Coordinates of C-alpha atoms and ligand atoms in Angstrom, one line a residue:
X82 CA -5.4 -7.3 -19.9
X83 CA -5.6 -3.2 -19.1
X84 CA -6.9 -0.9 -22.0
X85 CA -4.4 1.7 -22.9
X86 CA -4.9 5.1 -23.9
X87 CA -2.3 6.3 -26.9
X88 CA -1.3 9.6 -27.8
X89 CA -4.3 10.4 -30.3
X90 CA -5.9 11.0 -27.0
X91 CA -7.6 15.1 -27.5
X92 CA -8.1 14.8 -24.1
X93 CA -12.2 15.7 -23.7
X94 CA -12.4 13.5 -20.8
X95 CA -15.8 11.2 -21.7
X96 CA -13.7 7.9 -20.8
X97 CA -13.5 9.2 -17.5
X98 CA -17.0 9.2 -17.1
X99 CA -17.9 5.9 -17.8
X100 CA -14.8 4.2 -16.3
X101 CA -16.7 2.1 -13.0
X102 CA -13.2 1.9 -10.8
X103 CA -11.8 5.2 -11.7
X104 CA -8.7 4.7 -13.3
X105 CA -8.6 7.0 -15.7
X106 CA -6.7 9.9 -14.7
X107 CA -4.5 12.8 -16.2
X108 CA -2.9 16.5 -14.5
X109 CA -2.5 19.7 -15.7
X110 CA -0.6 20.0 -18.4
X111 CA -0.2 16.7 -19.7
X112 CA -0.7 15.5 -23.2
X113 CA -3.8 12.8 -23.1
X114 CA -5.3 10.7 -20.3
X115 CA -3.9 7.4 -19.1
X116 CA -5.3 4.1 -17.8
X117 CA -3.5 2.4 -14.5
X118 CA -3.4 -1.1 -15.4
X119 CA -3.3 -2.1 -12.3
X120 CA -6.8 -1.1 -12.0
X121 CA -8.2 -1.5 -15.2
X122 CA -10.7 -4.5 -14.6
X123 CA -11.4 -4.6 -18.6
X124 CA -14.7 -3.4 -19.5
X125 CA -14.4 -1.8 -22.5
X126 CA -16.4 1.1 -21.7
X127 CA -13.6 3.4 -22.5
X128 CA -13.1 2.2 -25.6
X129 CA -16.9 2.3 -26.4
X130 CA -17.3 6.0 -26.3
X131 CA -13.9 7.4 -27.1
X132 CA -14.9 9.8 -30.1
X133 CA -11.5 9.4 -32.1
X134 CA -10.6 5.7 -31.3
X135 CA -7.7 6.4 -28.9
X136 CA -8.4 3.1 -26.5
X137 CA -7.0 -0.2 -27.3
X138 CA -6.9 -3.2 -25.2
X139 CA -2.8 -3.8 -24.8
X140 CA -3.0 -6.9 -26.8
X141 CA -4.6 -5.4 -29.8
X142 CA -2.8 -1.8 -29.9
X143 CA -1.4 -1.2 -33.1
X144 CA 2.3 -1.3 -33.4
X145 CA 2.9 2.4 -33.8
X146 CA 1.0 3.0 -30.8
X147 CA 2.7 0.2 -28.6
X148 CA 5.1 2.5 -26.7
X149 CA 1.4 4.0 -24.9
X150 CA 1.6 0.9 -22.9
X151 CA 4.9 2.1 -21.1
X152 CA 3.7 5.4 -21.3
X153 CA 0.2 4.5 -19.4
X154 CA 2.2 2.5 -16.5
X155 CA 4.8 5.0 -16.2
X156 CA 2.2 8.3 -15.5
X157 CA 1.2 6.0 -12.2
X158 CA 4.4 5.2 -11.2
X159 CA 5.5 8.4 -10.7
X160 CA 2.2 10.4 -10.1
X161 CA 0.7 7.8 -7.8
X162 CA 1.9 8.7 -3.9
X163 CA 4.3 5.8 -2.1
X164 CA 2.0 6.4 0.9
X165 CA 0.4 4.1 3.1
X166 CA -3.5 3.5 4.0
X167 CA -5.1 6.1 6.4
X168 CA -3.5 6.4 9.7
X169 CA -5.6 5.2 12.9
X170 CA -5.6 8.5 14.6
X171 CA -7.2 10.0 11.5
X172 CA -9.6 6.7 11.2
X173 CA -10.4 7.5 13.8
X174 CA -11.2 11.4 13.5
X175 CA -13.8 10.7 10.3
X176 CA -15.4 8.2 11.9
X177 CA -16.0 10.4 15.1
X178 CA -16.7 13.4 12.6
X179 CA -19.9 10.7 10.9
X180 CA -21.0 10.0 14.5
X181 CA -21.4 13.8 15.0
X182 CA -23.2 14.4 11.7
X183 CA -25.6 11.4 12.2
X184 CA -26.4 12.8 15.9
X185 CA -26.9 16.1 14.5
X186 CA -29.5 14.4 12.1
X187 CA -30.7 12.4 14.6
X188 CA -29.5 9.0 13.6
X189 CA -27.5 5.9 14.7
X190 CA -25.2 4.9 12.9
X191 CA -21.8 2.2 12.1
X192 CA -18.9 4.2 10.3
X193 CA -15.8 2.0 9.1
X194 CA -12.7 2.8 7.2
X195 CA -11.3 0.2 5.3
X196 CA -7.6 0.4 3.6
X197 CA -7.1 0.8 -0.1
X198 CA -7.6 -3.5 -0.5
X199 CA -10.5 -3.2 1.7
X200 CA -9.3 -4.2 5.2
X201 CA -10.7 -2.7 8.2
X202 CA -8.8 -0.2 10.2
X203 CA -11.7 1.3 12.5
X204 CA -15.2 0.6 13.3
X205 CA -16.9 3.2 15.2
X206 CA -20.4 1.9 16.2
X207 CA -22.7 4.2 18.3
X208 CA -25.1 3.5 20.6
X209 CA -28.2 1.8 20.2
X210 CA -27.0 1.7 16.4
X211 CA -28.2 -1.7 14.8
X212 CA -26.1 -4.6 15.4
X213 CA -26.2 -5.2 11.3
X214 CA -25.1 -1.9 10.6
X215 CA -21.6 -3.0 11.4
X216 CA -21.5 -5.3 9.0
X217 CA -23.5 -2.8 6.7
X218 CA -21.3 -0.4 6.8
X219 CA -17.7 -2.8 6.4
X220 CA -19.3 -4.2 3.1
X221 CA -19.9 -0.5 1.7
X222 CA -16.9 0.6 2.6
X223 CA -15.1 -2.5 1.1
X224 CA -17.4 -1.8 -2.0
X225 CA -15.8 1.9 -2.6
X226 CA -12.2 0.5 -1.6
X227 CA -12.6 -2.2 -4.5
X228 CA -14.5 0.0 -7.3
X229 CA -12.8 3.4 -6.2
X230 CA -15.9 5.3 -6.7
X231 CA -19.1 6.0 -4.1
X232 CA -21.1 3.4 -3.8
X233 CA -24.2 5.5 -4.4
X234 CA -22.9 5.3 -8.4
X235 CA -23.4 1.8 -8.7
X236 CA -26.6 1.1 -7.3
X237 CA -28.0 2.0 -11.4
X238 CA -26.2 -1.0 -12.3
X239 CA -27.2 -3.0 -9.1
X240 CA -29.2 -5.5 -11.7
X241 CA -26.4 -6.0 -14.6
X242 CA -24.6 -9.4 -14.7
X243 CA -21.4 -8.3 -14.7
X244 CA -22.1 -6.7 -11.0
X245 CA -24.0 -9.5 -10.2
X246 CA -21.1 -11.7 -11.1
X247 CA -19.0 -9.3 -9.1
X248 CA -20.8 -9.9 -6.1
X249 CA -20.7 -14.0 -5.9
X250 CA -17.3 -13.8 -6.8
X251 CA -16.1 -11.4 -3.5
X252 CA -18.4 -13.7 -2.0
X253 CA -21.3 -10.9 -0.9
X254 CA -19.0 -8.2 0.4
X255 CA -19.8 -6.1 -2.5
X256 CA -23.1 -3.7 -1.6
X257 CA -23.9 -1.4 -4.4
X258 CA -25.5 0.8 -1.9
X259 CA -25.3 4.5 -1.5
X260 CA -23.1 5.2 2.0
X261 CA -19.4 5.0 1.1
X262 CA -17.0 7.0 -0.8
X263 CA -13.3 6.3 -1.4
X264 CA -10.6 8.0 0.0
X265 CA -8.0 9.6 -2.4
X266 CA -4.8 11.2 -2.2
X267 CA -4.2 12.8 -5.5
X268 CA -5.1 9.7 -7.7
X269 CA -4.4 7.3 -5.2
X270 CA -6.9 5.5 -2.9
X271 CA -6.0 5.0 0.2
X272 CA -9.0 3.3 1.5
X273 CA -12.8 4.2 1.8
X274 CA -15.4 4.8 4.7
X275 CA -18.5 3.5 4.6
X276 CA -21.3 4.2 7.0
X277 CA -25.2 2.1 7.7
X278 CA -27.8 2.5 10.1
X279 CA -29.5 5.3 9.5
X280 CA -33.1 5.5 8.1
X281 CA -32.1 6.2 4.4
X282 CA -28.7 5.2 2.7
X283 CA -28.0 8.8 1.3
X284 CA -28.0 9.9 4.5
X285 CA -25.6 7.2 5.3
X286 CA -23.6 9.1 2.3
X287 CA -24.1 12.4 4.0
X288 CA -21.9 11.4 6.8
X289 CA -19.3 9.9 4.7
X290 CA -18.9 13.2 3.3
X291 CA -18.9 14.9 7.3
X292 CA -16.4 12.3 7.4
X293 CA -14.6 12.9 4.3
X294 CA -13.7 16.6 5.2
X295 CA -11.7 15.3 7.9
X296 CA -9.3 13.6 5.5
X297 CA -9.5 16.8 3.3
X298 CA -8.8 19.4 6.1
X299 CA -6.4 18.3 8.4
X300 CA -6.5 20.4 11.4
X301 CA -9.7 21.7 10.8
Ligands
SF4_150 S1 -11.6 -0.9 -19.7 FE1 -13.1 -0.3 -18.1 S2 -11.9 -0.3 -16.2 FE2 -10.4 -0.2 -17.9 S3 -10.0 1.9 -18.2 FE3 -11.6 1.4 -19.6 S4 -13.5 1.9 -18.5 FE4 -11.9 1.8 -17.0
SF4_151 S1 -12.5 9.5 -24.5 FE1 -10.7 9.2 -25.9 S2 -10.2 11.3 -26.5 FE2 -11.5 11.5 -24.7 S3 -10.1 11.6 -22.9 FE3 -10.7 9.4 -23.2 S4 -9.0 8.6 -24.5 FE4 -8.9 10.8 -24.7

């Protein structure tokens, strides 16, 4: 049952803030913001601080508005790329780009890159990194793949049931713990790395991000 965003929409941008998987999206030039309701996991937060009461759940939008819930699906249909998850070459590349940060920093660390549903495609661990980092770094990086947002965001809301609840029912893989970030192409995830192992876990984040520019700088 996706919210939907309708056309009263004046397109200030605080749903986008508090939306925890990041579906909100818009692009220049467009009329409001829209929700992917394939995404949407329900939350109501939207619809909790949207200053002119544009956010309905699809099942109570008002009849004049009902044609927003075509309009929502369609934006992601034809904005959201018909790609595939990260290639293993360029798996490959981030994870040898966080082994070089962590070095550079003097840690050892596990990098993985996960696909947009959380599957691993590589695992990079260095040497004498801990054995549990592997394992570490997989759940982060399936954490960021599932909520499409850094880990490091949720750790505030580590406590709350609904996380909590989160966490029993993907039976312990979620870890909100800084060291992962997804990995988008234009409003699309395509997966997420995730890195553990070294002595703090925003330095885990910091070579996600050495990581990261990989994906964003091809050939750099
Ligand atoms: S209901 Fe929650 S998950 Fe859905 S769009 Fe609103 S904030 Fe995002
Ligand atoms: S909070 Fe309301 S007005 Fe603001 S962008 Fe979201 S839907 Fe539009």
């Amino acid at each position: 049952m996706p919210y939907i965003i309708t056309s009263l929409c004046t397109n200030d941008g605080a749903c986008v803030e508090v939306c925890p998987v990041a579906c909100i999206h818009t692009k220049p030039g467009a009329p409001q913001f829209y929700v992917d309701p394939e995404v949407c996991i329900d939350c109501e937060q939207c619809e909790i601080v949207c200053p002119v009461d544009a956010i309905f759940k699809d099942i109570d939008i008002p009849a004049e508005h009902a044609e927003s819930i075509e309009v929502n699906a369609a934006f992601f249909r034809q904005n959201k790329a018909a790609i595939g998850p990260v290639p293993f070459d360029t798996a490959w590349a981030m994870i040898r780009s966080a082994h070089e940060y962590a070095e550079m920093v003097g840690a050892t660390v596990t990098a993985v890159v996960v696909d947009e549903a959380g599957a691993p495609i590589a695992v990079g661990k260095m040497d004498k990194a801990e054995p549990r980092s592997a394992e570490l770094a997989f759940d982060k990086a399936y954490t960021a793949a599932a909520f499409h947002v850094a880990t490091a965001t949720l750790v505030p809301q580590a406590r709350q049931p609904s996380l909590r609840s989160l966490v029993i029912s993907h039976r312990g893989k979620i870890l909100p713990m800084a060291g992962a970030i997804p990995i988008l192409n234009g409003v699309t995830i395509v997966g997420a790395i995730g890195v553990a192992g070294s002595s703090r876990p925003e330095q885990d984040a910091l070579c996600c991000r050495a990581a990261l520019a990989v994906w964003q700088n091809p050939g750099h």
